[in-house]
Coordinates of C-alpha atoms in Angstrom, one line a residue:
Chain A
X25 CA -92.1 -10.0 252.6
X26 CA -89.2 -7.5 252.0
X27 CA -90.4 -4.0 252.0
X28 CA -89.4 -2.5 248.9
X29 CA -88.6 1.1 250.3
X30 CA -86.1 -1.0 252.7
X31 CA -84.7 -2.8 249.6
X32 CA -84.1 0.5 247.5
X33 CA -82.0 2.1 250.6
X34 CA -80.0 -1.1 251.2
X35 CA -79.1 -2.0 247.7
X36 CA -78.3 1.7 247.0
X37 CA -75.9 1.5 250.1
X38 CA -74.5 -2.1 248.4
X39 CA -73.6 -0.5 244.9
X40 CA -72.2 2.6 246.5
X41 CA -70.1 0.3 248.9
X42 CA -68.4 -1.7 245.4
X43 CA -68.0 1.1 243.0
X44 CA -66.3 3.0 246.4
X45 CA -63.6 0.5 246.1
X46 CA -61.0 0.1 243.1
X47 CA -60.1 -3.8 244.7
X48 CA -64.5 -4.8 243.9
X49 CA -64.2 -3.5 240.6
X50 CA -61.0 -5.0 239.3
X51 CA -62.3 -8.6 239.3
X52 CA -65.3 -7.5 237.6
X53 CA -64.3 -5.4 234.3
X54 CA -60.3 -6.0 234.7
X55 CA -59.9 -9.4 234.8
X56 CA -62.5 -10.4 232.4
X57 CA -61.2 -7.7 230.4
X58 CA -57.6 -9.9 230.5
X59 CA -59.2 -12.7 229.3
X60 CA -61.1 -10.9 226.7
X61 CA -57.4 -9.6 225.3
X62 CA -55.8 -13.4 225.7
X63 CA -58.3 -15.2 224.1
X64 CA -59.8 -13.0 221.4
X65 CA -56.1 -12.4 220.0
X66 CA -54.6 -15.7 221.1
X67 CA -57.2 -18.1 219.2
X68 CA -58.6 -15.8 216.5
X69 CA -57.5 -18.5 214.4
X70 CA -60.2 -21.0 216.5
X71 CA -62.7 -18.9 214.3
X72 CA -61.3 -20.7 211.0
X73 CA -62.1 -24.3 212.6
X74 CA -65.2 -26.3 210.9
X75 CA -68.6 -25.9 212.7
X76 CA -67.4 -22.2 214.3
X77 CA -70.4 -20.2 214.7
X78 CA -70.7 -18.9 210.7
X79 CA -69.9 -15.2 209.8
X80 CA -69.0 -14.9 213.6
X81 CA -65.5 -14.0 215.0
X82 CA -63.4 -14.9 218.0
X83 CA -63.9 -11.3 219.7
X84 CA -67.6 -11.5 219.4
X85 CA -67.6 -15.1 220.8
X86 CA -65.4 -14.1 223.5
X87 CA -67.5 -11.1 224.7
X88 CA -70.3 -13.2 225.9
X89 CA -67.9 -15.4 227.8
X90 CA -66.3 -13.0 229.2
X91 CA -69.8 -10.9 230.2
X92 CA -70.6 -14.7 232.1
X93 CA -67.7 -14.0 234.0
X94 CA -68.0 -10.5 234.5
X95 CA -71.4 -11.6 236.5
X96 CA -69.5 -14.3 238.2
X97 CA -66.9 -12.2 239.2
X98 CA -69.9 -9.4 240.7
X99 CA -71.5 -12.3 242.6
X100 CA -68.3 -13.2 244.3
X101 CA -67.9 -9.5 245.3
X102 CA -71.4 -9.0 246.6
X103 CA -70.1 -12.3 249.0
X104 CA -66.7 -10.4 249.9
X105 CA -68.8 -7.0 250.6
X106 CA -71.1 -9.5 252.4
X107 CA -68.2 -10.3 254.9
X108 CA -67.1 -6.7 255.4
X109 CA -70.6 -6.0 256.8
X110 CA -70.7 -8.9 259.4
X111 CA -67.4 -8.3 260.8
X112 CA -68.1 -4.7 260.9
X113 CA -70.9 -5.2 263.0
X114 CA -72.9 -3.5 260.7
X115 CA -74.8 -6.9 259.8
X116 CA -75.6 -7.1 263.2
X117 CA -77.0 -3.4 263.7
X118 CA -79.3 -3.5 261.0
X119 CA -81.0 -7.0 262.4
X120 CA -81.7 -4.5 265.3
X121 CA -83.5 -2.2 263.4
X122 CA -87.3 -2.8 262.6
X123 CA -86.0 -3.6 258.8
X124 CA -86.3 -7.3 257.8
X125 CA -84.0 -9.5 257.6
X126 CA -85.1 -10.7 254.0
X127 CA -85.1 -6.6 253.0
X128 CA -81.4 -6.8 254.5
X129 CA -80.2 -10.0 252.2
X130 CA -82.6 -9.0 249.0
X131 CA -81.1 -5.2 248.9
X132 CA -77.4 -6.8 249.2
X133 CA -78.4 -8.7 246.0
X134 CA -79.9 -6.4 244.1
X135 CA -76.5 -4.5 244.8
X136 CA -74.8 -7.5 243.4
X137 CA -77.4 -7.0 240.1
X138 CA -76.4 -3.4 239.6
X139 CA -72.7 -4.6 239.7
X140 CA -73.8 -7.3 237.2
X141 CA -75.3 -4.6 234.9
X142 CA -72.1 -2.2 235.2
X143 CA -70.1 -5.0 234.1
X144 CA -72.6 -5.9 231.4
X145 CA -72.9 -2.5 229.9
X146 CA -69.0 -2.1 230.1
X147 CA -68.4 -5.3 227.9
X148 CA -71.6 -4.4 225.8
X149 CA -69.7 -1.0 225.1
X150 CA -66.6 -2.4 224.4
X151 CA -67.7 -4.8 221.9
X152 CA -69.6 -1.9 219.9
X153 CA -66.5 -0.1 219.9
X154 CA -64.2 -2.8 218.5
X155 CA -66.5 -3.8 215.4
X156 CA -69.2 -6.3 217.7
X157 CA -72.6 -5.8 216.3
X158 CA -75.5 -7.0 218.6
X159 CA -78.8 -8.4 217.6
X160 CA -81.0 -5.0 217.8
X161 CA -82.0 -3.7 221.1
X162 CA -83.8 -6.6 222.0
X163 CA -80.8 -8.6 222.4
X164 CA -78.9 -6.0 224.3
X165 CA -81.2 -6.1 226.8
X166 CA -81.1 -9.8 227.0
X167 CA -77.6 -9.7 227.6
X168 CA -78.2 -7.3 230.1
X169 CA -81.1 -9.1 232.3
X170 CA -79.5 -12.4 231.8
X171 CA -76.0 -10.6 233.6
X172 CA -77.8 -9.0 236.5
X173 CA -79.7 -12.3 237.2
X174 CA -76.6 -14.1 237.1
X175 CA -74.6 -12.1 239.3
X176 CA -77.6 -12.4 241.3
X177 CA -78.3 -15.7 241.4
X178 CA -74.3 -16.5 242.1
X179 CA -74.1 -13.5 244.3
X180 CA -77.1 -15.5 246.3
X181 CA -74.8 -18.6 247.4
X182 CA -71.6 -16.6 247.6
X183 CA -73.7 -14.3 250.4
X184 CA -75.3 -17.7 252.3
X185 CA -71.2 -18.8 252.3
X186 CA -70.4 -15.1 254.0
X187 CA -74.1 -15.2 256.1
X188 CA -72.7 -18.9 257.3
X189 CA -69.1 -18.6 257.7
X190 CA -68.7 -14.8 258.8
X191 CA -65.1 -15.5 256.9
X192 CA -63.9 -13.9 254.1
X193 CA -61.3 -16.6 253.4
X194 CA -64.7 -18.9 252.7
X195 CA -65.8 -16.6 250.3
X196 CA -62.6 -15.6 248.4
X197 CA -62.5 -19.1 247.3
X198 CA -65.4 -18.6 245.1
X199 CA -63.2 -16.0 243.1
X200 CA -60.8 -19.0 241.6
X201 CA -63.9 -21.5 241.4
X202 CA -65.8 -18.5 240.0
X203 CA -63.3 -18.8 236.7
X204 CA -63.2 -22.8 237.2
X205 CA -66.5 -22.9 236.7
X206 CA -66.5 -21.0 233.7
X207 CA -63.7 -22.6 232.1
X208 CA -65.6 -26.0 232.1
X209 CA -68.6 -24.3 230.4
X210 CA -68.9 -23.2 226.6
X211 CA -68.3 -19.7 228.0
X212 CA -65.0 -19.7 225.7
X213 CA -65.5 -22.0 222.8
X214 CA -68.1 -24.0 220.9
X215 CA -69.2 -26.7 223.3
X216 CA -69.1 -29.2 220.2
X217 CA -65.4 -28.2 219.6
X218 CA -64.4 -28.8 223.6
X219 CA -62.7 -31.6 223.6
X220 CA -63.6 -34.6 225.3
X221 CA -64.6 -34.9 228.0
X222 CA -64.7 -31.4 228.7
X223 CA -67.6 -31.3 226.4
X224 CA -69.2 -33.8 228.7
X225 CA -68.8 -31.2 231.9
X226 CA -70.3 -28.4 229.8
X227 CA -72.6 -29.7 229.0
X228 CA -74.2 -30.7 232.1
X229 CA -72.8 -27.0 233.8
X230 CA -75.5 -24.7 233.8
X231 CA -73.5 -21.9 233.0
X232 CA -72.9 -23.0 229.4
X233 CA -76.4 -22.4 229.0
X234 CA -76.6 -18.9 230.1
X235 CA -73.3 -18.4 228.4
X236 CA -75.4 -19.4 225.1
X237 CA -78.0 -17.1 225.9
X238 CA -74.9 -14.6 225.9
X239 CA -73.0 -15.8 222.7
X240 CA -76.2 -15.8 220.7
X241 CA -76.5 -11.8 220.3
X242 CA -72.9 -11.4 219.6
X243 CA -72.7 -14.0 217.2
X244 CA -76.0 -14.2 215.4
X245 CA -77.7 -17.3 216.9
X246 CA -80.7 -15.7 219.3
X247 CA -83.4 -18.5 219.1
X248 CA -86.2 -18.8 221.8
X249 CA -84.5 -22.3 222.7
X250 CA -81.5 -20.6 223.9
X251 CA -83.5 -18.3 225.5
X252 CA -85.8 -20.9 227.7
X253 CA -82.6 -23.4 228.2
X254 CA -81.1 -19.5 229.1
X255 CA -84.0 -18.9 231.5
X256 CA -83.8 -22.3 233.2
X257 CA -80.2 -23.0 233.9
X258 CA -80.5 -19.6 235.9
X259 CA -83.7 -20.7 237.7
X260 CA -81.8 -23.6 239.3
X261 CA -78.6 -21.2 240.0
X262 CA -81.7 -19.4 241.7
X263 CA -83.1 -22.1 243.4
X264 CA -79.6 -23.0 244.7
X265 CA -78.8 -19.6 245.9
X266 CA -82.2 -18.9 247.6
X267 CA -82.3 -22.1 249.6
X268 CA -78.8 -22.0 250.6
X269 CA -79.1 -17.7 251.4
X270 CA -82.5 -18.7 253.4
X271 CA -81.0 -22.0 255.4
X272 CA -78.2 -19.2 256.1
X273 CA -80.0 -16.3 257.2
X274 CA -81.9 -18.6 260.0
X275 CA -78.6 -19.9 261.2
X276 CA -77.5 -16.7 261.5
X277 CA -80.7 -15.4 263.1
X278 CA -80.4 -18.3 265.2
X279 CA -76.8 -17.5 266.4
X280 CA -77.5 -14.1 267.4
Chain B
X27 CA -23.2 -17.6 252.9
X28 CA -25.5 -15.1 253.3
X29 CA -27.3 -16.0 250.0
X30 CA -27.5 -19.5 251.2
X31 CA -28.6 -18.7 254.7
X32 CA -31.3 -16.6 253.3
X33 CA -32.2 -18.8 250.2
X34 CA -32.8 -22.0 253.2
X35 CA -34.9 -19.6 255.1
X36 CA -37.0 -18.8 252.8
X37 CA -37.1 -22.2 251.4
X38 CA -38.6 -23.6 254.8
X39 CA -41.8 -22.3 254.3
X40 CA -42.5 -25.6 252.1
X41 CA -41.4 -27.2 255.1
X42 CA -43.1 -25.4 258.0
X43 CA -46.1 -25.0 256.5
X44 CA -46.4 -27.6 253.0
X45 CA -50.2 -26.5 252.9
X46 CA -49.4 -23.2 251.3
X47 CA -47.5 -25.3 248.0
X48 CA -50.6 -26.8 246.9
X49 CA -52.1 -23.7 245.2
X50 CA -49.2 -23.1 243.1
X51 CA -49.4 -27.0 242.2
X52 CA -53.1 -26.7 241.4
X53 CA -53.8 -23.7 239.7
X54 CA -51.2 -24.0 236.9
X55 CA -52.0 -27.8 236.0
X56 CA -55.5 -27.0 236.4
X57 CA -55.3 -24.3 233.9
X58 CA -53.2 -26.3 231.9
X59 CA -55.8 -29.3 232.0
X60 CA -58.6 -26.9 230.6
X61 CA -56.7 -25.1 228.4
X62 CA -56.2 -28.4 226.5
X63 CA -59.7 -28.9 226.5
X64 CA -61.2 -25.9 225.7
X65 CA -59.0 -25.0 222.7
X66 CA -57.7 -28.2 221.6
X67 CA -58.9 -28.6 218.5
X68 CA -57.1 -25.7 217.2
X69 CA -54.5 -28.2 216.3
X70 CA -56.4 -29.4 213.4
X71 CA -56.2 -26.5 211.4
X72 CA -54.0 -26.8 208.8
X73 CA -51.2 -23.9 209.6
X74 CA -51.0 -25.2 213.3
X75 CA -47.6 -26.0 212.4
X76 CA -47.4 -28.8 215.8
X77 CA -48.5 -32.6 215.6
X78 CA -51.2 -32.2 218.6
X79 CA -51.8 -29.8 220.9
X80 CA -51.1 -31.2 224.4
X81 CA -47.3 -30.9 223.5
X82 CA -47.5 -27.7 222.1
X83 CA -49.3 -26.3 225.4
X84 CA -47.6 -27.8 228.2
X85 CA -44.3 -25.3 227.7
X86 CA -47.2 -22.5 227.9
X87 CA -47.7 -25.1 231.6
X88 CA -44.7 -25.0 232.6
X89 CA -43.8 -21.0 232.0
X90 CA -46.8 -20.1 233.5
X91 CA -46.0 -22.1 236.7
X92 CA -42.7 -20.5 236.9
X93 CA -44.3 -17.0 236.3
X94 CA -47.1 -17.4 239.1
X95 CA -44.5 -19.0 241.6
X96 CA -41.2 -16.7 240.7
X97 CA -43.8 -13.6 240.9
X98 CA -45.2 -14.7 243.8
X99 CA -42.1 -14.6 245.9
X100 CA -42.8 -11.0 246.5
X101 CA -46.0 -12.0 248.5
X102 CA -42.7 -13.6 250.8
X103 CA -40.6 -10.4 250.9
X104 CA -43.7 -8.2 251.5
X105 CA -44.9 -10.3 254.6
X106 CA -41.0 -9.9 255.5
X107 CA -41.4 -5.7 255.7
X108 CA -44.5 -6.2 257.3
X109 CA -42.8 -7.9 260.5
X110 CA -39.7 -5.8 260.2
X111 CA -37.8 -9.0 259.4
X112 CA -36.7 -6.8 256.1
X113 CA -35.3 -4.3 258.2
X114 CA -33.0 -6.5 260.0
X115 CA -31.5 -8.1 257.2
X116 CA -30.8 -4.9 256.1
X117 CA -29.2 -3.9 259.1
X118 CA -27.2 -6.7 258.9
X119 CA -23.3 -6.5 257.3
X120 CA -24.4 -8.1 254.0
X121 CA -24.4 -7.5 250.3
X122 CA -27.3 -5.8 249.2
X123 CA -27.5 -8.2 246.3
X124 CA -27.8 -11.3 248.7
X125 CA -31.2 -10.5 249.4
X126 CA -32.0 -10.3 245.6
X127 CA -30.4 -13.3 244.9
X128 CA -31.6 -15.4 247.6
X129 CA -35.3 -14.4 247.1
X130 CA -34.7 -15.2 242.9
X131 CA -32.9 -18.6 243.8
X132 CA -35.7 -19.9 246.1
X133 CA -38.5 -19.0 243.3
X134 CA -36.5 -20.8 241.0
X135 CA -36.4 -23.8 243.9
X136 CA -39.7 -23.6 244.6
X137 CA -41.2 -23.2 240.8
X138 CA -39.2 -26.4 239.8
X139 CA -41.9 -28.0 242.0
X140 CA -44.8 -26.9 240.7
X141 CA -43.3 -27.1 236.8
X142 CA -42.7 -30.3 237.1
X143 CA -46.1 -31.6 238.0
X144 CA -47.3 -29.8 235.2
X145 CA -44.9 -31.6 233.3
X146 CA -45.5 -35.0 234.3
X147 CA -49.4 -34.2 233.9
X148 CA -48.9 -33.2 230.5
X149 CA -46.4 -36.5 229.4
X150 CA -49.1 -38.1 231.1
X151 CA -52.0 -36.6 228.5
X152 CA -49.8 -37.7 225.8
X153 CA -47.2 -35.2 225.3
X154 CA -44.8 -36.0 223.0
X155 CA -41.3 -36.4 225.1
X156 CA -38.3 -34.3 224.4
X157 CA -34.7 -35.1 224.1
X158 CA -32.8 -34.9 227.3
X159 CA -30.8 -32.0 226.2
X160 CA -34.1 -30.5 224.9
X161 CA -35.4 -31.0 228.6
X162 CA -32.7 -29.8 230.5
X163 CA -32.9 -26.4 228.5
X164 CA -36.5 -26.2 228.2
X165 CA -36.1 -26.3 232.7
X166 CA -33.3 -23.7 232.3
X167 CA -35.0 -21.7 230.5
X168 CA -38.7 -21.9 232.4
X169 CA -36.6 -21.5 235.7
X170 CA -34.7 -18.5 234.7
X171 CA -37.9 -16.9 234.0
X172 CA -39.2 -18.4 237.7
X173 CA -36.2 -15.9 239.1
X174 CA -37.1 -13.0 236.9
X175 CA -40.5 -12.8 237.7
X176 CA -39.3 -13.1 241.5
X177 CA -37.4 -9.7 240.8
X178 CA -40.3 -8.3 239.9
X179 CA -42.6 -9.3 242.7
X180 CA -39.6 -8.3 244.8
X181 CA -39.6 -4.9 243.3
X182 CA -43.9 -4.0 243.8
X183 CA -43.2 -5.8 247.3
X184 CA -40.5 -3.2 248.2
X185 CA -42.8 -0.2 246.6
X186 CA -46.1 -1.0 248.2
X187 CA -44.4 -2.0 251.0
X188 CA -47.4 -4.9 251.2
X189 CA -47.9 -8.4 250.8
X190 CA -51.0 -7.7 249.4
X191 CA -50.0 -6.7 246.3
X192 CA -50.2 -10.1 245.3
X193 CA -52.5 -9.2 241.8
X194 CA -49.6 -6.7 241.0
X195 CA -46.7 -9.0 240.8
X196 CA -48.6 -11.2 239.2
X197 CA -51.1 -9.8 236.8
X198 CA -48.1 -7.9 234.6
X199 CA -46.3 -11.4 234.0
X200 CA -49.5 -13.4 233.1
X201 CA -50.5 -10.6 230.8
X202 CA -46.9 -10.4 229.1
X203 CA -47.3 -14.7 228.9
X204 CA -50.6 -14.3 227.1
X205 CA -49.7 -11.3 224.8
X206 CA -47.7 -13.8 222.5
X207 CA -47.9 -16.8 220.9
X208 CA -49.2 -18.6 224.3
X209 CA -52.1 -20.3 222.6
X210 CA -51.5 -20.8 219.2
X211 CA -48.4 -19.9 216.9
X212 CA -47.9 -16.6 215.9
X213 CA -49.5 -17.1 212.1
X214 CA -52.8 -17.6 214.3
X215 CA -53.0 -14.7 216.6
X216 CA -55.0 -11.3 215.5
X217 CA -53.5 -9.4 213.5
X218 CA -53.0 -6.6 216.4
X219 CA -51.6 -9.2 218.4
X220 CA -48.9 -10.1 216.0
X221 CA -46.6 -7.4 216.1
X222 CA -47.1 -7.1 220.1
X223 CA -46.0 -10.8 219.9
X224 CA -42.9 -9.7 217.9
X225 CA -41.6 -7.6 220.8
X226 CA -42.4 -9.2 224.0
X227 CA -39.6 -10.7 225.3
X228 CA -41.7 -13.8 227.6
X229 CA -43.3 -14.7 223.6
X230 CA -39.8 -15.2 222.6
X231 CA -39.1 -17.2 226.2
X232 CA -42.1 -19.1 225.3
X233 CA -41.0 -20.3 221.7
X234 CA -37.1 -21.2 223.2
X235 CA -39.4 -23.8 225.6
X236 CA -41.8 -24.9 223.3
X237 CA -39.2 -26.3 220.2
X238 CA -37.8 -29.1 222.0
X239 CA -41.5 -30.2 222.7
X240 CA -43.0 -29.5 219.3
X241 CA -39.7 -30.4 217.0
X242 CA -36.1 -29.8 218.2
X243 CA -34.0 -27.2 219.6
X244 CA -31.6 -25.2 217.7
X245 CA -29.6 -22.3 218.2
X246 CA -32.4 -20.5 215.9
X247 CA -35.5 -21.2 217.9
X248 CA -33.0 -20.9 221.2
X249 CA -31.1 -17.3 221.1
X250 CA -34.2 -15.2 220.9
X251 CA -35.2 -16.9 224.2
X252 CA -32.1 -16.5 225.7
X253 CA -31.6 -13.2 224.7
X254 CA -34.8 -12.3 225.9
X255 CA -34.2 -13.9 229.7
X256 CA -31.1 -12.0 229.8
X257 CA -32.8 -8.8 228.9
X258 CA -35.7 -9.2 231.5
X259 CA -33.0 -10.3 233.8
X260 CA -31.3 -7.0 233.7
X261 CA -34.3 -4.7 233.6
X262 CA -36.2 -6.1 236.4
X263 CA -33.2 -7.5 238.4
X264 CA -32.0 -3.9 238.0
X265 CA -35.0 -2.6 238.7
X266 CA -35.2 -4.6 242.4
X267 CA -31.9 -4.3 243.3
X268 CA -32.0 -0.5 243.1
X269 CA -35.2 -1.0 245.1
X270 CA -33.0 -2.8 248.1
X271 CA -30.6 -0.4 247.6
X272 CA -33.1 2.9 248.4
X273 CA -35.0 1.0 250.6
X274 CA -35.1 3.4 254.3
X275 CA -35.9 1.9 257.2

């Protein structure tokens, strides 16, 4: 069980250690922020199209996409950061101390979650500035769980891929894929306008489903079916992660 | 002779090491490919203004190979400064402008690869074909841009002195390719978008590429493209160059 005192220190160290470094951030509020500019002036007209989410426009849509990628983007920089502390050593050193290994993998992704929520509230504030109007409070702070916990839960497999590999060329791959796999969700438009068979790949990608639960308090469509379909599509990102960090912490363990 | 000797050498990468070619195949058909999908149906609305939207996307294909390859050249020149190779050339009785050119004629070489597998992918997904002489210029065209963006990546290559500056030669041309009629026509963008669409030259690049795929190609829907080209050429060719030429050892 990961001591929680031993969490708070390490995942204080992992935030400090991102926000420290201009190269982190940029993939988690720039390059979002690109895509934010491309597609909320490039297809405004999408907005026009029949069975568009009604009364909504293409910059509201495009905010929750664009938080989904935001987390992505965090997850694959808690991975990268990952790296820089195993072939530092510092990995190593901190296996030495009585802190446990679980307290050492749980604070890196809570770091990861606070890099989540920085990208969230940036995205949440840019959208209030430029006209977005979220549902109340409540949904705010759905957006905002539902970002940490993604950036979490992606940030979990990108850090078994660095605990594993010890390369940082393993886990930079995960920043193209990152956008892959959120260019074959409904991050960007309506699944039931993708075409075919795009539509098909969305709709069995899990991230469509937390990108709904993101949409919905931009755009107007916050139902407690989003958020349980929300909820569960994260839960197997979760389960993936965890399995894959824990198979990878004992292999490293093992390996001295 | 020089221009040649240097364009061949930094041609053989493709040949020493073929590996490093595939990302620049993959990543622009790839976003081509989802691109298509995701906003598709925007060629149903009734002020599209192009028969379906695979043909009106795949110039945005092909520019944006040419813009990610021809940028990317200064990833090349970087990892030269890095070994001192840059040093020698330039200790070497040549033009200063041979370096330039050799380093804007190999993007150009090695962006004609990657434009035209994103070309054959998208008269593959049912593009509709152009006239030869629509082709040709619509190659010209997406290849001269190839050479401009290599001037730029030479230029950030020769500031930071770093081939890791890959994001910075790259990032400005993707964001000028998107800042313009990239996804739809210009009646469809945002209204703040519109008038930046007006004055960036790669929108008006764009538009020269995309008539012989959507219609035909005129002088009308060609100048402003050309014009455009020849304008980028001389401000970030300029720019480079009078990087090479302050460059101190």
């Amino acid at each position: 069980m990961a001591n929680l005192g031993q969490v708070a220190v390490l995942s204080g160290r992992a935030t400090r250690q991102s926000l420290r470094n201009p190269q982190f951030l940029a993939p988690v509020l720039v390059l979002p922020t690109l895509f934010l500019i491309a597609y909320a002036g490039g297809v405004a007209g999408g907005a026009n199209l029949p069975g568009f989410p009604a009364g909504a426009g293409m910059f509201e849509f495009q905010l929750g996409g664009d938080m989904l990628l935001s987390a992505m983007m965090a997850g694959v920089i808690g991975g990268v950061t990952q790296v820089v502390d195993i072939q530092s050593k510092f990995f190593d050193r901190l296996l030495l101390t009585p802190t446990s290994a679980s307290a050492v993998v749980f604070g890196r992704l809570v770091g990861i979650g606070m890099l989540g929520l920085l990208g969230g509230v940036f995205f949440t504030v840019i959208g209030l500035v430029f006209g977005g109007r979220p549902a109340g409070v409540g949904g705010v702070l759905m957006m905002l769980l539902l970002q940490v916990l993604t950036a979490m839960g992606f940030g979990a497999v990108t850090v078994a891929i660095a605990l594993r590999t010890g390369e940082g060329n393993a886990v930079q791959i995960f920043l193209p894929l990152g956008i892959v796999l959120t260019m074959f969700s409904s991050a960007f438009f309506p699944r039931h306008l993708l075409l075919s068979p795009l539509d098909t790949v969305a709709a069995y990608n899990p991230l469509s489903y937390i990108a709904d639960g993101l949409h919905a308090p931009w755009i107007g469509g916050l139902t407690a079916t989003v958020a349980w379909r929300a909820v569960l599509a994260l839960a197997v990102i979760w389960l993936v992660g965890g399995l894959l960090c824990a198979r990878a912490l004992k292999h490293r363990a093992e390996a001295g | 002779m020089a221009v040649v000797a240097l364009t061949r050498r930094a041609l053989g990468d493709i040949r020493r090491a073929p590996a490093g070619v595939i990302p620049d195949l993959i990543a622009p058909t790839f976003l081509f490919v989802a691109i298509v999908g995701m906003f598709g149906r925007l060629a149903e609305l009734s002020n599209f203004g192009a028969e379906d939207y695979v043909s009106f996307l795949l110039p945005l294909g092909m520019v944006q190979a040419a813009g990610l390859v021809g940028s990317g050249a200064g990833v090349n020149v970087g990892r030269d400064v890095e070994t001192s190779f840059f040093d020698r050339v330039y200790l070497l009785p040549i033009g200063r402008g041979a370096v330039l050119l050799s380093t804007a004629v190999s993007a150009a070489a090695r962006a004609l690869l990657s434009v035209l597998v994103v070309l054959v992918v998208g008269l593959a997904m049912g593009s509709r074909v152009p006239s030869i002489g629509g082709l040709l210029l619509a190659l010209a065209l997406t290849l001269g841009f190839a050479a401009v963006a290599a001037c730029w990546g030479v230029a950030v290559a020769l500031g930071t002195r770093s081939s890791s500056a890959a994001p910075m030669m790259q990032a400005p041309i993707i964001l000028l390719l998107i800042l313009g009629p990239a996804f739809a026509p210009r009646e469809l963008l945002a209204g703040w978008l519109q008038p930046v669409a007006t004055v960036n030259p790669v929108g008006h690049i764009l538009e020269a590429v995309r008539a012989p795929f959507v219609g035909s190609a005129t002088w009308d829907t060609t100048w402003p493209g050309l014009l455009s080209l020849a304008i980028l050429a001389v401000l970030l060719g300029g720019l480079a160059q009078l990087r090479v030429r302050r460059w101190s050892l």
